[in-house]
mmCIF file with all atom_site columns, C-alpha atoms and ligand atoms in Angstrom:
data_model
loop_
_atom_site.group_PDB
_atom_site.id
_atom_site.type_symbol
_atom_site.label_atom_id
_atom_site.label_alt_id
_atom_site.label_comp_id
_atom_site.label_asym_id
_atom_site.label_entity_id
_atom_site.label_seq_id
_atom_site.pdbx_PDB_ins_code
_atom_site.Cartn_x
_atom_site.Cartn_y
_atom_site.Cartn_z
_atom_site.occupancy
_atom_site.B_iso_or_equiv
_atom_site.pdbx_formal_charge
_atom_site.auth_seq_id
_atom_site.auth_comp_id
_atom_site.auth_asym_id
_atom_site.auth_atom_id
_atom_site.pdbx_PDB_model_num
ATOM   1   C  CA  . MET B 1 1   ? 83.073 111.100 183.936 1.00 0.00 ? 1   MET B CA  1
ATOM   2   C  CA  . ARG B 1 2   ? 79.595 110.906 182.477 1.00 0.00 ? 2   ARG B CA  1
ATOM   3   C  CA  . ILE B 1 3   ? 78.317 108.862 179.576 1.00 0.00 ? 3   ILE B CA  1
ATOM   4   C  CA  . LYS B 1 4   ? 76.381 111.487 177.668 1.00 0.00 ? 4   LYS B CA  1
ATOM   5   C  CA  . GLN B 1 5   ? 76.117 109.777 174.336 1.00 0.00 ? 5   GLN B CA  1
ATOM   6   C  CA  . SER B 1 6   ? 76.215 106.198 173.110 1.00 0.00 ? 6   SER B CA  1
ATOM   7   C  CA  . GLU B 1 7   ? 75.539 104.826 169.687 1.00 0.00 ? 7   GLU B CA  1
ATOM   8   C  CA  . PHE B 1 8   ? 75.853 101.558 167.840 1.00 0.00 ? 8   PHE B CA  1
ATOM   9   C  CA  . ILE B 1 9   ? 78.389 101.941 165.062 1.00 0.00 ? 9   ILE B CA  1
ATOM   10  C  CA  . THR B 1 10  ? 78.907 98.585  163.422 1.00 0.00 ? 10  THR B CA  1
ATOM   11  C  CA  . SER B 1 11  ? 78.970 94.805  163.686 1.00 0.00 ? 11  SER B CA  1
ATOM   12  C  CA  . ALA B 1 12  ? 81.984 92.849  162.562 1.00 0.00 ? 12  ALA B CA  1
ATOM   13  C  CA  . VAL B 1 13  ? 83.212 89.321  162.161 1.00 0.00 ? 13  VAL B CA  1
ATOM   14  C  CA  . ARG B 1 14  ? 86.584 89.861  160.547 1.00 0.00 ? 14  ARG B CA  1
ATOM   15  C  CA  . LYS B 1 15  ? 89.245 92.549  160.786 1.00 0.00 ? 15  LYS B CA  1
ATOM   16  C  CA  . PRO B 1 16  ? 88.381 94.539  157.631 1.00 0.00 ? 16  PRO B CA  1
ATOM   17  C  CA  . GLN B 1 17  ? 84.991 95.280  159.206 1.00 0.00 ? 17  GLN B CA  1
ATOM   18  C  CA  . TYR B 1 18  ? 86.387 96.841  162.411 1.00 0.00 ? 18  TYR B CA  1
ATOM   19  C  CA  . PRO B 1 19  ? 86.245 100.636 162.804 1.00 0.00 ? 19  PRO B CA  1
ATOM   20  C  CA  . THR B 1 20  ? 89.281 102.393 161.389 1.00 0.00 ? 20  THR B CA  1
ATOM   21  C  CA  . ASP B 1 21  ? 89.169 105.719 163.211 1.00 0.00 ? 21  ASP B CA  1
ATOM   22  C  CA  . GLU B 1 22  ? 91.754 104.613 165.794 1.00 0.00 ? 22  GLU B CA  1
ATOM   23  C  CA  . ARG B 1 23  ? 89.738 105.528 168.840 1.00 0.00 ? 23  ARG B CA  1
ATOM   24  C  CA  . VAL B 1 24  ? 90.526 103.636 172.041 1.00 0.00 ? 24  VAL B CA  1
ATOM   25  C  CA  . GLU B 1 25  ? 88.537 100.438 172.678 1.00 0.00 ? 25  GLU B CA  1
ATOM   26  C  CA  . ILE B 1 26  ? 87.451 98.643  175.840 1.00 0.00 ? 26  ILE B CA  1
ATOM   27  C  CA  . ALA B 1 27  ? 86.165 95.118  175.247 1.00 0.00 ? 27  ALA B CA  1
ATOM   28  C  CA  . PHE B 1 28  ? 83.764 93.025  177.321 1.00 0.00 ? 28  PHE B CA  1
ATOM   29  C  CA  . VAL B 1 29  ? 84.449 89.297  177.280 1.00 0.00 ? 29  VAL B CA  1
ATOM   30  C  CA  . GLY B 1 30  ? 83.015 86.347  179.171 1.00 0.00 ? 30  GLY B CA  1
ATOM   31  C  CA  . ARG B 1 31  ? 80.873 83.263  178.988 1.00 0.00 ? 31  ARG B CA  1
ATOM   32  C  CA  . SER B 1 32  ? 77.722 83.289  177.005 1.00 0.00 ? 32  SER B CA  1
ATOM   33  C  CA  . ASN B 1 33  ? 74.843 84.587  179.143 1.00 0.00 ? 33  ASN B CA  1
ATOM   34  C  CA  . VAL B 1 34  ? 77.137 86.123  181.792 1.00 0.00 ? 34  VAL B CA  1
ATOM   35  C  CA  . GLY B 1 35  ? 75.700 89.581  181.106 1.00 0.00 ? 35  GLY B CA  1
ATOM   36  C  CA  . LYS B 1 36  ? 78.071 91.342  178.679 1.00 0.00 ? 36  LYS B CA  1
ATOM   37  C  CA  . SER B 1 37  ? 75.352 93.027  176.655 1.00 0.00 ? 37  SER B CA  1
ATOM   38  C  CA  . SER B 1 38  ? 73.370 93.861  179.800 1.00 0.00 ? 38  SER B CA  1
ATOM   39  C  CA  . ILE B 1 39  ? 76.266 95.654  181.476 1.00 0.00 ? 39  ILE B CA  1
ATOM   40  C  CA  . ILE B 1 40  ? 76.847 97.758  178.359 1.00 0.00 ? 40  ILE B CA  1
ATOM   41  C  CA  . ASN B 1 41  ? 73.189 98.792  178.467 1.00 0.00 ? 41  ASN B CA  1
ATOM   42  C  CA  . ALA B 1 42  ? 73.322 99.450  182.211 1.00 0.00 ? 42  ALA B CA  1
ATOM   43  C  CA  . LEU B 1 43  ? 76.453 101.578 182.048 1.00 0.00 ? 43  LEU B CA  1
ATOM   44  C  CA  . THR B 1 44  ? 75.169 103.606 179.098 1.00 0.00 ? 44  THR B CA  1
ATOM   45  C  CA  . ASN B 1 45  ? 71.681 103.943 180.587 1.00 0.00 ? 45  ASN B CA  1
ATOM   46  C  CA  . ARG B 1 46  ? 70.153 102.449 177.477 1.00 0.00 ? 46  ARG B CA  1
ATOM   47  C  CA  . LYS B 1 47  ? 67.627 99.620  177.418 1.00 0.00 ? 47  LYS B CA  1
ATOM   48  C  CA  . LYS B 1 48  ? 68.307 98.235  173.985 1.00 0.00 ? 48  LYS B CA  1
ATOM   49  C  CA  . LEU B 1 49  ? 71.672 99.496  172.821 1.00 0.00 ? 49  LEU B CA  1
ATOM   50  C  CA  . ALA B 1 50  ? 73.110 95.959  172.961 1.00 0.00 ? 50  ALA B CA  1
ATOM   51  C  CA  . LYS B 1 51  ? 70.816 92.999  172.388 1.00 0.00 ? 51  LYS B CA  1
ATOM   52  C  CA  . VAL B 1 52  ? 70.096 90.957  175.509 1.00 0.00 ? 52  VAL B CA  1
ATOM   53  C  CA  . SER B 1 53  ? 68.552 87.516  175.561 1.00 0.00 ? 53  SER B CA  1
ATOM   54  C  CA  . GLN B 1 54  ? 67.765 84.725  177.980 1.00 0.00 ? 54  GLN B CA  1
ATOM   55  C  CA  . THR B 1 55  ? 68.979 82.343  175.321 1.00 0.00 ? 55  THR B CA  1
ATOM   56  C  CA  . PRO B 1 56  ? 72.759 82.041  175.485 1.00 0.00 ? 56  PRO B CA  1
ATOM   57  C  CA  . GLY B 1 57  ? 74.590 82.792  172.283 1.00 0.00 ? 57  GLY B CA  1
ATOM   58  C  CA  . LYS B 1 58  ? 72.671 85.965  171.458 1.00 0.00 ? 58  LYS B CA  1
ATOM   59  C  CA  . THR B 1 59  ? 75.697 88.027  170.453 1.00 0.00 ? 59  THR B CA  1
ATOM   60  C  CA  . LYS B 1 60  ? 77.350 86.354  167.477 1.00 0.00 ? 60  LYS B CA  1
ATOM   61  C  CA  . LEU B 1 61  ? 79.128 89.343  166.017 1.00 0.00 ? 61  LEU B CA  1
ATOM   62  C  CA  . ILE B 1 62  ? 81.538 91.861  167.471 1.00 0.00 ? 62  ILE B CA  1
ATOM   63  C  CA  . ASN B 1 63  ? 79.520 94.996  168.142 1.00 0.00 ? 63  ASN B CA  1
ATOM   64  C  CA  . PHE B 1 64  ? 81.139 98.412  168.450 1.00 0.00 ? 64  PHE B CA  1
ATOM   65  C  CA  . PHE B 1 65  ? 79.428 101.161 170.458 1.00 0.00 ? 65  PHE B CA  1
ATOM   66  C  CA  . LEU B 1 66  ? 80.813 104.676 170.362 1.00 0.00 ? 66  LEU B CA  1
ATOM   67  C  CA  . ILE B 1 67  ? 80.716 106.493 173.695 1.00 0.00 ? 67  ILE B CA  1
ATOM   68  C  CA  . ASN B 1 68  ? 80.769 110.311 173.939 1.00 0.00 ? 68  ASN B CA  1
ATOM   69  C  CA  . ASN B 1 69  ? 82.227 110.367 170.429 1.00 0.00 ? 69  ASN B CA  1
ATOM   70  C  CA  . ASP B 1 70  ? 85.449 109.466 172.252 1.00 0.00 ? 70  ASP B CA  1
ATOM   71  C  CA  . PHE B 1 71  ? 85.997 105.720 172.753 1.00 0.00 ? 71  PHE B CA  1
ATOM   72  C  CA  . TYR B 1 72  ? 84.397 102.382 171.875 1.00 0.00 ? 72  TYR B CA  1
ATOM   73  C  CA  . LEU B 1 73  ? 82.846 99.723  174.040 1.00 0.00 ? 73  LEU B CA  1
ATOM   74  C  CA  . VAL B 1 74  ? 83.133 96.395  172.279 1.00 0.00 ? 74  VAL B CA  1
ATOM   75  C  CA  . ASP B 1 75  ? 80.600 93.628  172.904 1.00 0.00 ? 75  ASP B CA  1
ATOM   76  C  CA  . LEU B 1 76  ? 82.062 90.237  172.017 1.00 0.00 ? 76  LEU B CA  1
ATOM   77  C  CA  . PRO B 1 77  ? 80.304 86.912  171.474 1.00 0.00 ? 77  PRO B CA  1
ATOM   78  C  CA  . GLY B 1 78  ? 80.304 84.733  174.585 1.00 0.00 ? 78  GLY B CA  1
ATOM   79  C  CA  . TYR B 1 79  ? 82.259 81.519  174.908 1.00 0.00 ? 79  TYR B CA  1
ATOM   80  C  CA  . GLY B 1 80  ? 81.516 78.246  176.666 1.00 0.00 ? 80  GLY B CA  1
ATOM   81  C  CA  . TYR B 1 81  ? 77.975 77.711  175.491 1.00 0.00 ? 81  TYR B CA  1
ATOM   82  C  CA  . ALA B 1 82  ? 77.503 73.971  175.223 1.00 0.00 ? 82  ALA B CA  1
ATOM   83  C  CA  . LYS B 1 83  ? 74.444 73.799  173.021 1.00 0.00 ? 83  LYS B CA  1
ATOM   84  C  CA  . VAL B 1 84  ? 75.925 74.920  169.740 1.00 0.00 ? 84  VAL B CA  1
ATOM   85  C  CA  . SER B 1 85  ? 77.577 72.845  167.055 1.00 0.00 ? 85  SER B CA  1
ATOM   86  C  CA  . LYS B 1 86  ? 81.318 72.333  166.997 1.00 0.00 ? 86  LYS B CA  1
ATOM   87  C  CA  . ALA B 1 87  ? 81.558 74.287  163.759 1.00 0.00 ? 87  ALA B CA  1
ATOM   88  C  CA  . GLU B 1 88  ? 79.720 77.227  165.293 1.00 0.00 ? 88  GLU B CA  1
ATOM   89  C  CA  . LYS B 1 89  ? 81.938 77.154  168.385 1.00 0.00 ? 89  LYS B CA  1
ATOM   90  C  CA  . GLU B 1 90  ? 85.025 77.222  166.210 1.00 0.00 ? 90  GLU B CA  1
ATOM   91  C  CA  . SER B 1 91  ? 83.672 80.101  164.197 1.00 0.00 ? 91  SER B CA  1
ATOM   92  C  CA  . TRP B 1 92  ? 82.896 82.174  167.343 1.00 0.00 ? 92  TRP B CA  1
ATOM   93  C  CA  . GLY B 1 93  ? 86.262 81.228  168.807 1.00 0.00 ? 93  GLY B CA  1
ATOM   94  C  CA  . LYS B 1 94  ? 87.990 82.516  165.723 1.00 0.00 ? 94  LYS B CA  1
ATOM   95  C  CA  . THR B 1 95  ? 85.976 85.746  165.758 1.00 0.00 ? 95  THR B CA  1
ATOM   96  C  CA  . ILE B 1 96  ? 86.981 86.429  169.370 1.00 0.00 ? 96  ILE B CA  1
ATOM   97  C  CA  . GLU B 1 97  ? 90.587 85.356  168.884 1.00 0.00 ? 97  GLU B CA  1
ATOM   98  C  CA  . ASP B 1 98  ? 91.104 87.397  165.713 1.00 0.00 ? 98  ASP B CA  1
ATOM   99  C  CA  . TYR B 1 99  ? 89.938 90.483  167.535 1.00 0.00 ? 99  TYR B CA  1
ATOM   100 C  CA  . LEU B 1 100 ? 91.905 89.983  170.749 1.00 0.00 ? 100 LEU B CA  1
ATOM   101 C  CA  . ALA B 1 101 ? 95.141 88.823  169.134 1.00 0.00 ? 101 ALA B CA  1
ATOM   102 C  CA  . GLY B 1 102 ? 96.547 92.133  168.096 1.00 0.00 ? 102 GLY B CA  1
ATOM   103 C  CA  . ARG B 1 103 ? 94.063 94.957  168.179 1.00 0.00 ? 103 ARG B CA  1
ATOM   104 C  CA  . GLU B 1 104 ? 96.125 98.042  168.754 1.00 0.00 ? 104 GLU B CA  1
ATOM   105 C  CA  . GLU B 1 105 ? 93.138 100.185 169.697 1.00 0.00 ? 105 GLU B CA  1
ATOM   106 C  CA  . LEU B 1 106 ? 92.230 97.757  172.483 1.00 0.00 ? 106 LEU B CA  1
ATOM   107 C  CA  . LYS B 1 107 ? 93.403 99.276  175.762 1.00 0.00 ? 107 LYS B CA  1
ATOM   108 C  CA  . ARG B 1 108 ? 91.483 97.245  178.305 1.00 0.00 ? 108 ARG B CA  1
ATOM   109 C  CA  . VAL B 1 109 ? 89.614 93.983  178.546 1.00 0.00 ? 109 VAL B CA  1
ATOM   110 C  CA  . VAL B 1 110 ? 86.794 93.681  181.045 1.00 0.00 ? 110 VAL B CA  1
ATOM   111 C  CA  . LEU B 1 111 ? 86.440 89.988  181.882 1.00 0.00 ? 111 LEU B CA  1
ATOM   112 C  CA  . LEU B 1 112 ? 82.982 89.207  183.211 1.00 0.00 ? 112 LEU B CA  1
ATOM   113 C  CA  . VAL B 1 113 ? 82.406 86.192  185.443 1.00 0.00 ? 113 VAL B CA  1
ATOM   114 C  CA  . ASP B 1 114 ? 79.171 85.089  187.100 1.00 0.00 ? 114 ASP B CA  1
ATOM   115 C  CA  . SER B 1 115 ? 79.280 86.064  190.781 1.00 0.00 ? 115 SER B CA  1
ATOM   116 C  CA  . ARG B 1 116 ? 77.255 82.964  191.698 1.00 0.00 ? 116 ARG B CA  1
ATOM   117 C  CA  . HIS B 1 117 ? 79.696 80.431  190.311 1.00 0.00 ? 117 HIS B CA  1
ATOM   118 C  CA  . LYS B 1 118 ? 83.335 79.547  190.550 1.00 0.00 ? 118 LYS B CA  1
ATOM   119 C  CA  . PRO B 1 119 ? 85.052 80.771  187.351 1.00 0.00 ? 119 PRO B CA  1
ATOM   120 C  CA  . THR B 1 120 ? 85.078 77.971  184.785 1.00 0.00 ? 120 THR B CA  1
ATOM   121 C  CA  . ALA B 1 121 ? 88.061 76.434  183.005 1.00 0.00 ? 121 ALA B CA  1
ATOM   122 C  CA  . ASP B 1 122 ? 87.173 78.657  180.025 1.00 0.00 ? 122 ASP B CA  1
ATOM   123 C  CA  . ASP B 1 123 ? 87.208 81.750  182.261 1.00 0.00 ? 123 ASP B CA  1
ATOM   124 C  CA  . ILE B 1 124 ? 90.642 80.794  183.607 1.00 0.00 ? 124 ILE B CA  1
ATOM   125 C  CA  . LEU B 1 125 ? 91.974 80.255  180.086 1.00 0.00 ? 125 LEU B CA  1
ATOM   126 C  CA  . MET B 1 126 ? 90.536 83.527  178.853 1.00 0.00 ? 126 MET B CA  1
ATOM   127 C  CA  . HIS B 1 127 ? 92.059 85.396  181.793 1.00 0.00 ? 127 HIS B CA  1
ATOM   128 C  CA  . GLU B 1 128 ? 95.477 83.864  181.180 1.00 0.00 ? 128 GLU B CA  1
ATOM   129 C  CA  . TRP B 1 129 ? 95.194 84.548  177.497 1.00 0.00 ? 129 TRP B CA  1
ATOM   130 C  CA  . ILE B 1 130 ? 94.353 88.237  177.993 1.00 0.00 ? 130 ILE B CA  1
ATOM   131 C  CA  . LEU B 1 131 ? 97.342 88.600  180.311 1.00 0.00 ? 131 LEU B CA  1
ATOM   132 C  CA  . HIS B 1 132 ? 99.557 86.721  177.879 1.00 0.00 ? 132 HIS B CA  1
ATOM   133 C  CA  . TYR B 1 133 ? 98.677 89.235  175.178 1.00 0.00 ? 133 TYR B CA  1
ATOM   134 C  CA  . GLY B 1 134 ? 99.607 92.007  177.550 1.00 0.00 ? 134 GLY B CA  1
ATOM   135 C  CA  . TYR B 1 135 ? 96.221 93.671  177.859 1.00 0.00 ? 135 TYR B CA  1
ATOM   136 C  CA  . ASP B 1 136 ? 95.142 95.466  180.962 1.00 0.00 ? 136 ASP B CA  1
ATOM   137 C  CA  . VAL B 1 137 ? 92.371 93.362  182.497 1.00 0.00 ? 137 VAL B CA  1
ATOM   138 C  CA  . ILE B 1 138 ? 89.654 94.200  184.993 1.00 0.00 ? 138 ILE B CA  1
ATOM   139 C  CA  . VAL B 1 139 ? 87.415 91.435  186.326 1.00 0.00 ? 139 VAL B CA  1
ATOM   140 C  CA  . VAL B 1 140 ? 83.767 92.230  186.981 1.00 0.00 ? 140 VAL B CA  1
ATOM   141 C  CA  . ALA B 1 141 ? 81.508 89.690  188.687 1.00 0.00 ? 141 ALA B CA  1
ATOM   142 C  CA  . THR B 1 142 ? 77.972 89.994  187.315 1.00 0.00 ? 142 THR B CA  1
ATOM   143 C  CA  . LYS B 1 143 ? 74.453 89.386  188.677 1.00 0.00 ? 143 LYS B CA  1
ATOM   144 C  CA  . SER B 1 144 ? 75.457 90.448  192.191 1.00 0.00 ? 144 SER B CA  1
ATOM   145 C  CA  . ASP B 1 145 ? 71.777 91.130  192.926 1.00 0.00 ? 145 ASP B CA  1
ATOM   146 C  CA  . LYS B 1 146 ? 71.367 87.388  193.297 1.00 0.00 ? 146 LYS B CA  1
ATOM   147 C  CA  . LEU B 1 147 ? 73.749 87.137  196.280 1.00 0.00 ? 147 LEU B CA  1
ATOM   148 C  CA  . SER B 1 148 ? 73.597 88.222  199.922 1.00 0.00 ? 148 SER B CA  1
ATOM   149 C  CA  . ASN B 1 149 ? 76.452 90.287  201.360 1.00 0.00 ? 149 ASN B CA  1
ATOM   150 C  CA  . ASN B 1 150 ? 77.848 87.204  202.995 1.00 0.00 ? 150 ASN B CA  1
ATOM   151 C  CA  . GLU B 1 151 ? 77.715 85.273  199.742 1.00 0.00 ? 151 GLU B CA  1
ATOM   152 C  CA  . LEU B 1 152 ? 79.355 88.182  197.937 1.00 0.00 ? 152 LEU B CA  1
ATOM   153 C  CA  . ARG B 1 153 ? 82.309 88.041  200.322 1.00 0.00 ? 153 ARG B CA  1
ATOM   154 C  CA  . LYS B 1 154 ? 82.675 84.310  199.745 1.00 0.00 ? 154 LYS B CA  1
ATOM   155 C  CA  . SER B 1 155 ? 82.366 84.780  196.006 1.00 0.00 ? 155 SER B CA  1
ATOM   156 C  CA  . GLU B 1 156 ? 85.092 87.401  195.993 1.00 0.00 ? 156 GLU B CA  1
ATOM   157 C  CA  . LYS B 1 157 ? 87.457 84.950  197.673 1.00 0.00 ? 157 LYS B CA  1
ATOM   158 C  CA  . VAL B 1 158 ? 86.597 82.122  195.255 1.00 0.00 ? 158 VAL B CA  1
ATOM   159 C  CA  . ILE B 1 159 ? 87.005 84.309  192.185 1.00 0.00 ? 159 ILE B CA  1
ATOM   160 C  CA  . ARG B 1 160 ? 90.293 85.774  193.383 1.00 0.00 ? 160 ARG B CA  1
ATOM   161 C  CA  . GLU B 1 161 ? 91.681 82.333  194.183 1.00 0.00 ? 161 GLU B CA  1
ATOM   162 C  CA  . THR B 1 162 ? 90.454 80.637  191.024 1.00 0.00 ? 162 THR B CA  1
ATOM   163 C  CA  . LEU B 1 163 ? 91.757 83.331  188.680 1.00 0.00 ? 163 LEU B CA  1
ATOM   164 C  CA  . LYS B 1 164 ? 94.889 83.754  190.809 1.00 0.00 ? 164 LYS B CA  1
ATOM   165 C  CA  . LEU B 1 165 ? 94.331 87.494  191.120 1.00 0.00 ? 165 LEU B CA  1
ATOM   166 C  CA  . GLN B 1 166 ? 97.011 89.485  192.909 1.00 0.00 ? 166 GLN B CA  1
ATOM   167 C  CA  . LYS B 1 167 ? 96.108 91.829  195.734 1.00 0.00 ? 167 LYS B CA  1
ATOM   168 C  CA  . GLU B 1 168 ? 96.411 94.859  193.471 1.00 0.00 ? 168 GLU B CA  1
ATOM   169 C  CA  . ASP B 1 169 ? 94.284 93.290  190.700 1.00 0.00 ? 169 ASP B CA  1
ATOM   170 C  CA  . LYS B 1 170 ? 90.866 94.850  190.485 1.00 0.00 ? 170 LYS B CA  1
ATOM   171 C  CA  . LEU B 1 171 ? 87.664 92.893  190.971 1.00 0.00 ? 171 LEU B CA  1
ATOM   172 C  CA  . TYR B 1 172 ? 84.279 94.602  191.061 1.00 0.00 ? 172 TYR B CA  1
ATOM   173 C  CA  . PHE B 1 173 ? 80.811 93.249  191.664 1.00 0.00 ? 173 PHE B CA  1
ATOM   174 C  CA  . PHE B 1 174 ? 77.946 94.631  189.639 1.00 0.00 ? 174 PHE B CA  1
ATOM   175 C  CA  . SER B 1 175 ? 74.274 94.097  188.941 1.00 0.00 ? 175 SER B CA  1
ATOM   176 C  CA  . SER B 1 176 ? 72.805 95.328  185.694 1.00 0.00 ? 176 SER B CA  1
ATOM   177 C  CA  . LEU B 1 177 ? 69.438 94.966  187.403 1.00 0.00 ? 177 LEU B CA  1
ATOM   178 C  CA  . ASN B 1 178 ? 69.876 97.330  190.349 1.00 0.00 ? 178 ASN B CA  1
ATOM   179 C  CA  . LYS B 1 179 ? 72.913 99.169  188.886 1.00 0.00 ? 179 LYS B CA  1
ATOM   180 C  CA  . LYS B 1 180 ? 74.357 99.830  192.349 1.00 0.00 ? 180 LYS B CA  1
ATOM   181 C  CA  . GLY B 1 181 ? 77.719 101.579 192.137 1.00 0.00 ? 181 GLY B CA  1
ATOM   182 C  CA  . LYS B 1 182 ? 77.264 102.348 188.444 1.00 0.00 ? 182 LYS B CA  1
ATOM   183 C  CA  . ASP B 1 183 ? 78.939 105.766 188.414 1.00 0.00 ? 183 ASP B CA  1
ATOM   184 C  CA  . GLU B 1 184 ? 81.929 104.465 190.329 1.00 0.00 ? 184 GLU B CA  1
ATOM   185 C  CA  . LEU B 1 185 ? 82.267 101.512 187.962 1.00 0.00 ? 185 LEU B CA  1
ATOM   186 C  CA  . ILE B 1 186 ? 82.150 103.826 184.950 1.00 0.00 ? 186 ILE B CA  1
ATOM   187 C  CA  . ASN B 1 187 ? 85.008 105.820 186.445 1.00 0.00 ? 187 ASN B CA  1
ATOM   188 C  CA  . ASN B 1 188 ? 87.017 102.712 187.268 1.00 0.00 ? 188 ASN B CA  1
ATOM   189 C  CA  . LEU B 1 189 ? 86.591 101.131 183.847 1.00 0.00 ? 189 LEU B CA  1
ATOM   190 C  CA  . PHE B 1 190 ? 86.754 104.106 181.507 1.00 0.00 ? 190 PHE B CA  1
ATOM   191 C  CA  . GLU B 1 191 ? 87.939 107.346 183.046 1.00 0.00 ? 191 GLU B CA  1
ATOM   192 C  CA  . ASP B 1 192 ? 91.687 106.855 182.633 1.00 0.00 ? 192 ASP B CA  1
ATOM   193 C  CA  . LEU B 1 193 ? 91.186 106.045 178.942 1.00 0.00 ? 193 LEU B CA  1
ATOM   194 C  CA  . ALA B 1 194 ? 88.697 108.783 178.115 1.00 0.00 ? 194 ALA B CA  1
ATOM   195 C  CA  . THR B 1 195 ? 89.740 112.139 176.766 1.00 0.00 ? 195 THR B CA  1
ATOM   196 C  CA  . ASP B 1 196 ? 86.337 113.763 177.232 1.00 0.00 ? 196 ASP B CA  1
ATOM   197 C  CA  . LEU B 1 197 ? 86.129 113.993 181.020 1.00 0.00 ? 197 LEU B CA  1
ATOM   198 C  CA  . ASP B 1 198 ? 83.193 116.344 181.324 1.00 0.00 ? 198 ASP B CA  1
HETATM 199 N  N1  . GTP J 2 .   ? 69.511 89.104  187.768 1.00 0.00 ? 1   GTP J N1  1
HETATM 200 C  C1  . GTP J 2 .   ? 70.332 89.561  186.824 1.00 0.00 ? 1   GTP J C1  1
HETATM 201 N  N2  . GTP J 2 .   ? 70.213 89.096  185.557 1.00 0.00 ? 1   GTP J N2  1
HETATM 202 C  C2  . GTP J 2 .   ? 71.069 89.567  184.630 1.00 0.00 ? 1   GTP J C2  1
HETATM 203 C  C3  . GTP J 2 .   ? 72.085 90.511  184.947 1.00 0.00 ? 1   GTP J C3  1
HETATM 204 N  N3  . GTP J 2 .   ? 72.800 90.757  183.831 1.00 0.00 ? 1   GTP J N3  1
HETATM 205 C  C4  . GTP J 2 .   ? 72.241 90.007  182.855 1.00 0.00 ? 1   GTP J C4  1
HETATM 206 N  N4  . GTP J 2 .   ? 71.210 89.285  183.324 1.00 0.00 ? 1   GTP J N4  1
HETATM 207 C  C5  . GTP J 2 .   ? 70.366 88.352  182.537 1.00 0.00 ? 1   GTP J C5  1
HETATM 208 O  O1  . GTP J 2 .   ? 71.203 87.339  181.983 1.00 0.00 ? 1   GTP J O1  1
HETATM 209 C  C6  . GTP J 2 .   ? 70.771 86.982  180.663 1.00 0.00 ? 1   GTP J C6  1
HETATM 210 C  C7  . GTP J 2 .   ? 71.907 87.141  179.676 1.00 0.00 ? 1   GTP J C7  1
HETATM 211 O  O2  . GTP J 2 .   ? 72.268 88.503  179.570 1.00 0.00 ? 1   GTP J O2  1
HETATM 212 P  P1  . GTP J 2 .   ? 73.091 89.061  178.307 1.00 0.00 ? 1   GTP J P1  1
HETATM 213 O  O3  . GTP J 2 .   ? 73.482 90.463  178.663 1.00 0.00 ? 1   GTP J O3  1
HETATM 214 O  O4  . GTP J 2 .   ? 72.352 88.838  177.055 1.00 0.00 ? 1   GTP J O4  1
HETATM 215 O  O5  . GTP J 2 .   ? 74.378 88.107  178.346 1.00 0.00 ? 1   GTP J O5  1
HETATM 216 P  P2  . GTP J 2 .   ? 75.594 88.041  177.295 1.00 0.00 ? 1   GTP J P2  1
HETATM 217 O  O6  . GTP J 2 .   ? 76.823 87.800  178.093 1.00 0.00 ? 1   GTP J O6  1
HETATM 218 O  O7  . GTP J 2 .   ? 75.591 89.245  176.428 1.00 0.00 ? 1   GTP J O7  1
HETATM 219 O  O8  . GTP J 2 .   ? 75.232 86.725  176.466 1.00 0.00 ? 1   GTP J O8  1
HETATM 220 P  P3  . GTP J 2 .   ? 75.716 86.321  174.963 1.00 0.00 ? 1   GTP J P3  1
HETATM 221 O  O9  . GTP J 2 .   ? 75.394 87.458  174.057 1.00 0.00 ? 1   GTP J O9  1
HETATM 222 O  O10 . GTP J 2 .   ? 74.925 85.092  174.698 1.00 0.00 ? 1   GTP J O10 1
HETATM 223 O  O11 . GTP J 2 .   ? 77.177 86.017  175.039 1.00 0.00 ? 1   GTP J O11 1
HETATM 224 C  C8  . GTP J 2 .   ? 69.562 87.880  180.369 1.00 0.00 ? 1   GTP J C8  1
HETATM 225 O  O12 . GTP J 2 .   ? 68.388 87.158  180.670 1.00 0.00 ? 1   GTP J O12 1
HETATM 226 C  C9  . GTP J 2 .   ? 69.738 89.044  181.320 1.00 0.00 ? 1   GTP J C9  1
HETATM 227 O  O13 . GTP J 2 .   ? 68.532 89.674  181.664 1.00 0.00 ? 1   GTP J O13 1
HETATM 228 C  C10 . GTP J 2 .   ? 72.165 90.986  186.309 1.00 0.00 ? 1   GTP J C10 1
HETATM 229 O  O14 . GTP J 2 .   ? 73.018 91.810  186.702 1.00 0.00 ? 1   GTP J O14 1
HETATM 230 N  N5  . GTP J 2 .   ? 71.266 90.469  187.195 1.00 0.00 ? 1   GTP J N5  1
HETATM 231 MG MG1 . MG  J 3 .   ? 75.482 89.445  174.399 1.00 0.00 ? 2   MG  J MG1 1
#
């Protein structure tokens, strides 16, 4: 499938602000700074659809992007950023939790982990939590441009072991910088949920 059209629809903190048109949603979750906003831009071929920043904690709201007038990509605030106040952490945590705990439109969660590091305790918790809620999860390791092929192989093993992925569980590596394998990733993440397959 091709992404022909992408547009920002709305930002939300609480449920009443979410879109109500019942289109399917695919959410991107992961640590702050892991590259959630960047991958949304890379996959949609847009430079500034989602706001990217070198400062962790850029995305504080839930952002909904409508793709091909067909389904939403949902950019969530990142977790695990140490340098924010406890109150702020709790507020982000609640924003993420409220969304994930019972969003009928949500059909898949893409969990992003940094390909250079072993998944953190937060990543493990988030993965377990997504599974507990019964969502389909696909893990994508980001910033793969920073690793050699040999390092990528090692990283795959570490990520699979740490998150206790089964053989059939999907794990993809991606770089929003060089965008290698972009079209294939789009198919793997979205195609089965899209109705516009042109
Ligand atoms: N080298 C490289 N850098 C990347 C890649 N993806 C993201 N980055 C950089 O990582 C930083 C964070 O990217 P974001 O996309 O803003 O990360 P985020 O997960 O949305 O962060 P929050 O909104 O804070 O949760 C930026 O400086 C990006 O340019 C990648 O594939 N390769
Ligand atoms: Mg972001």
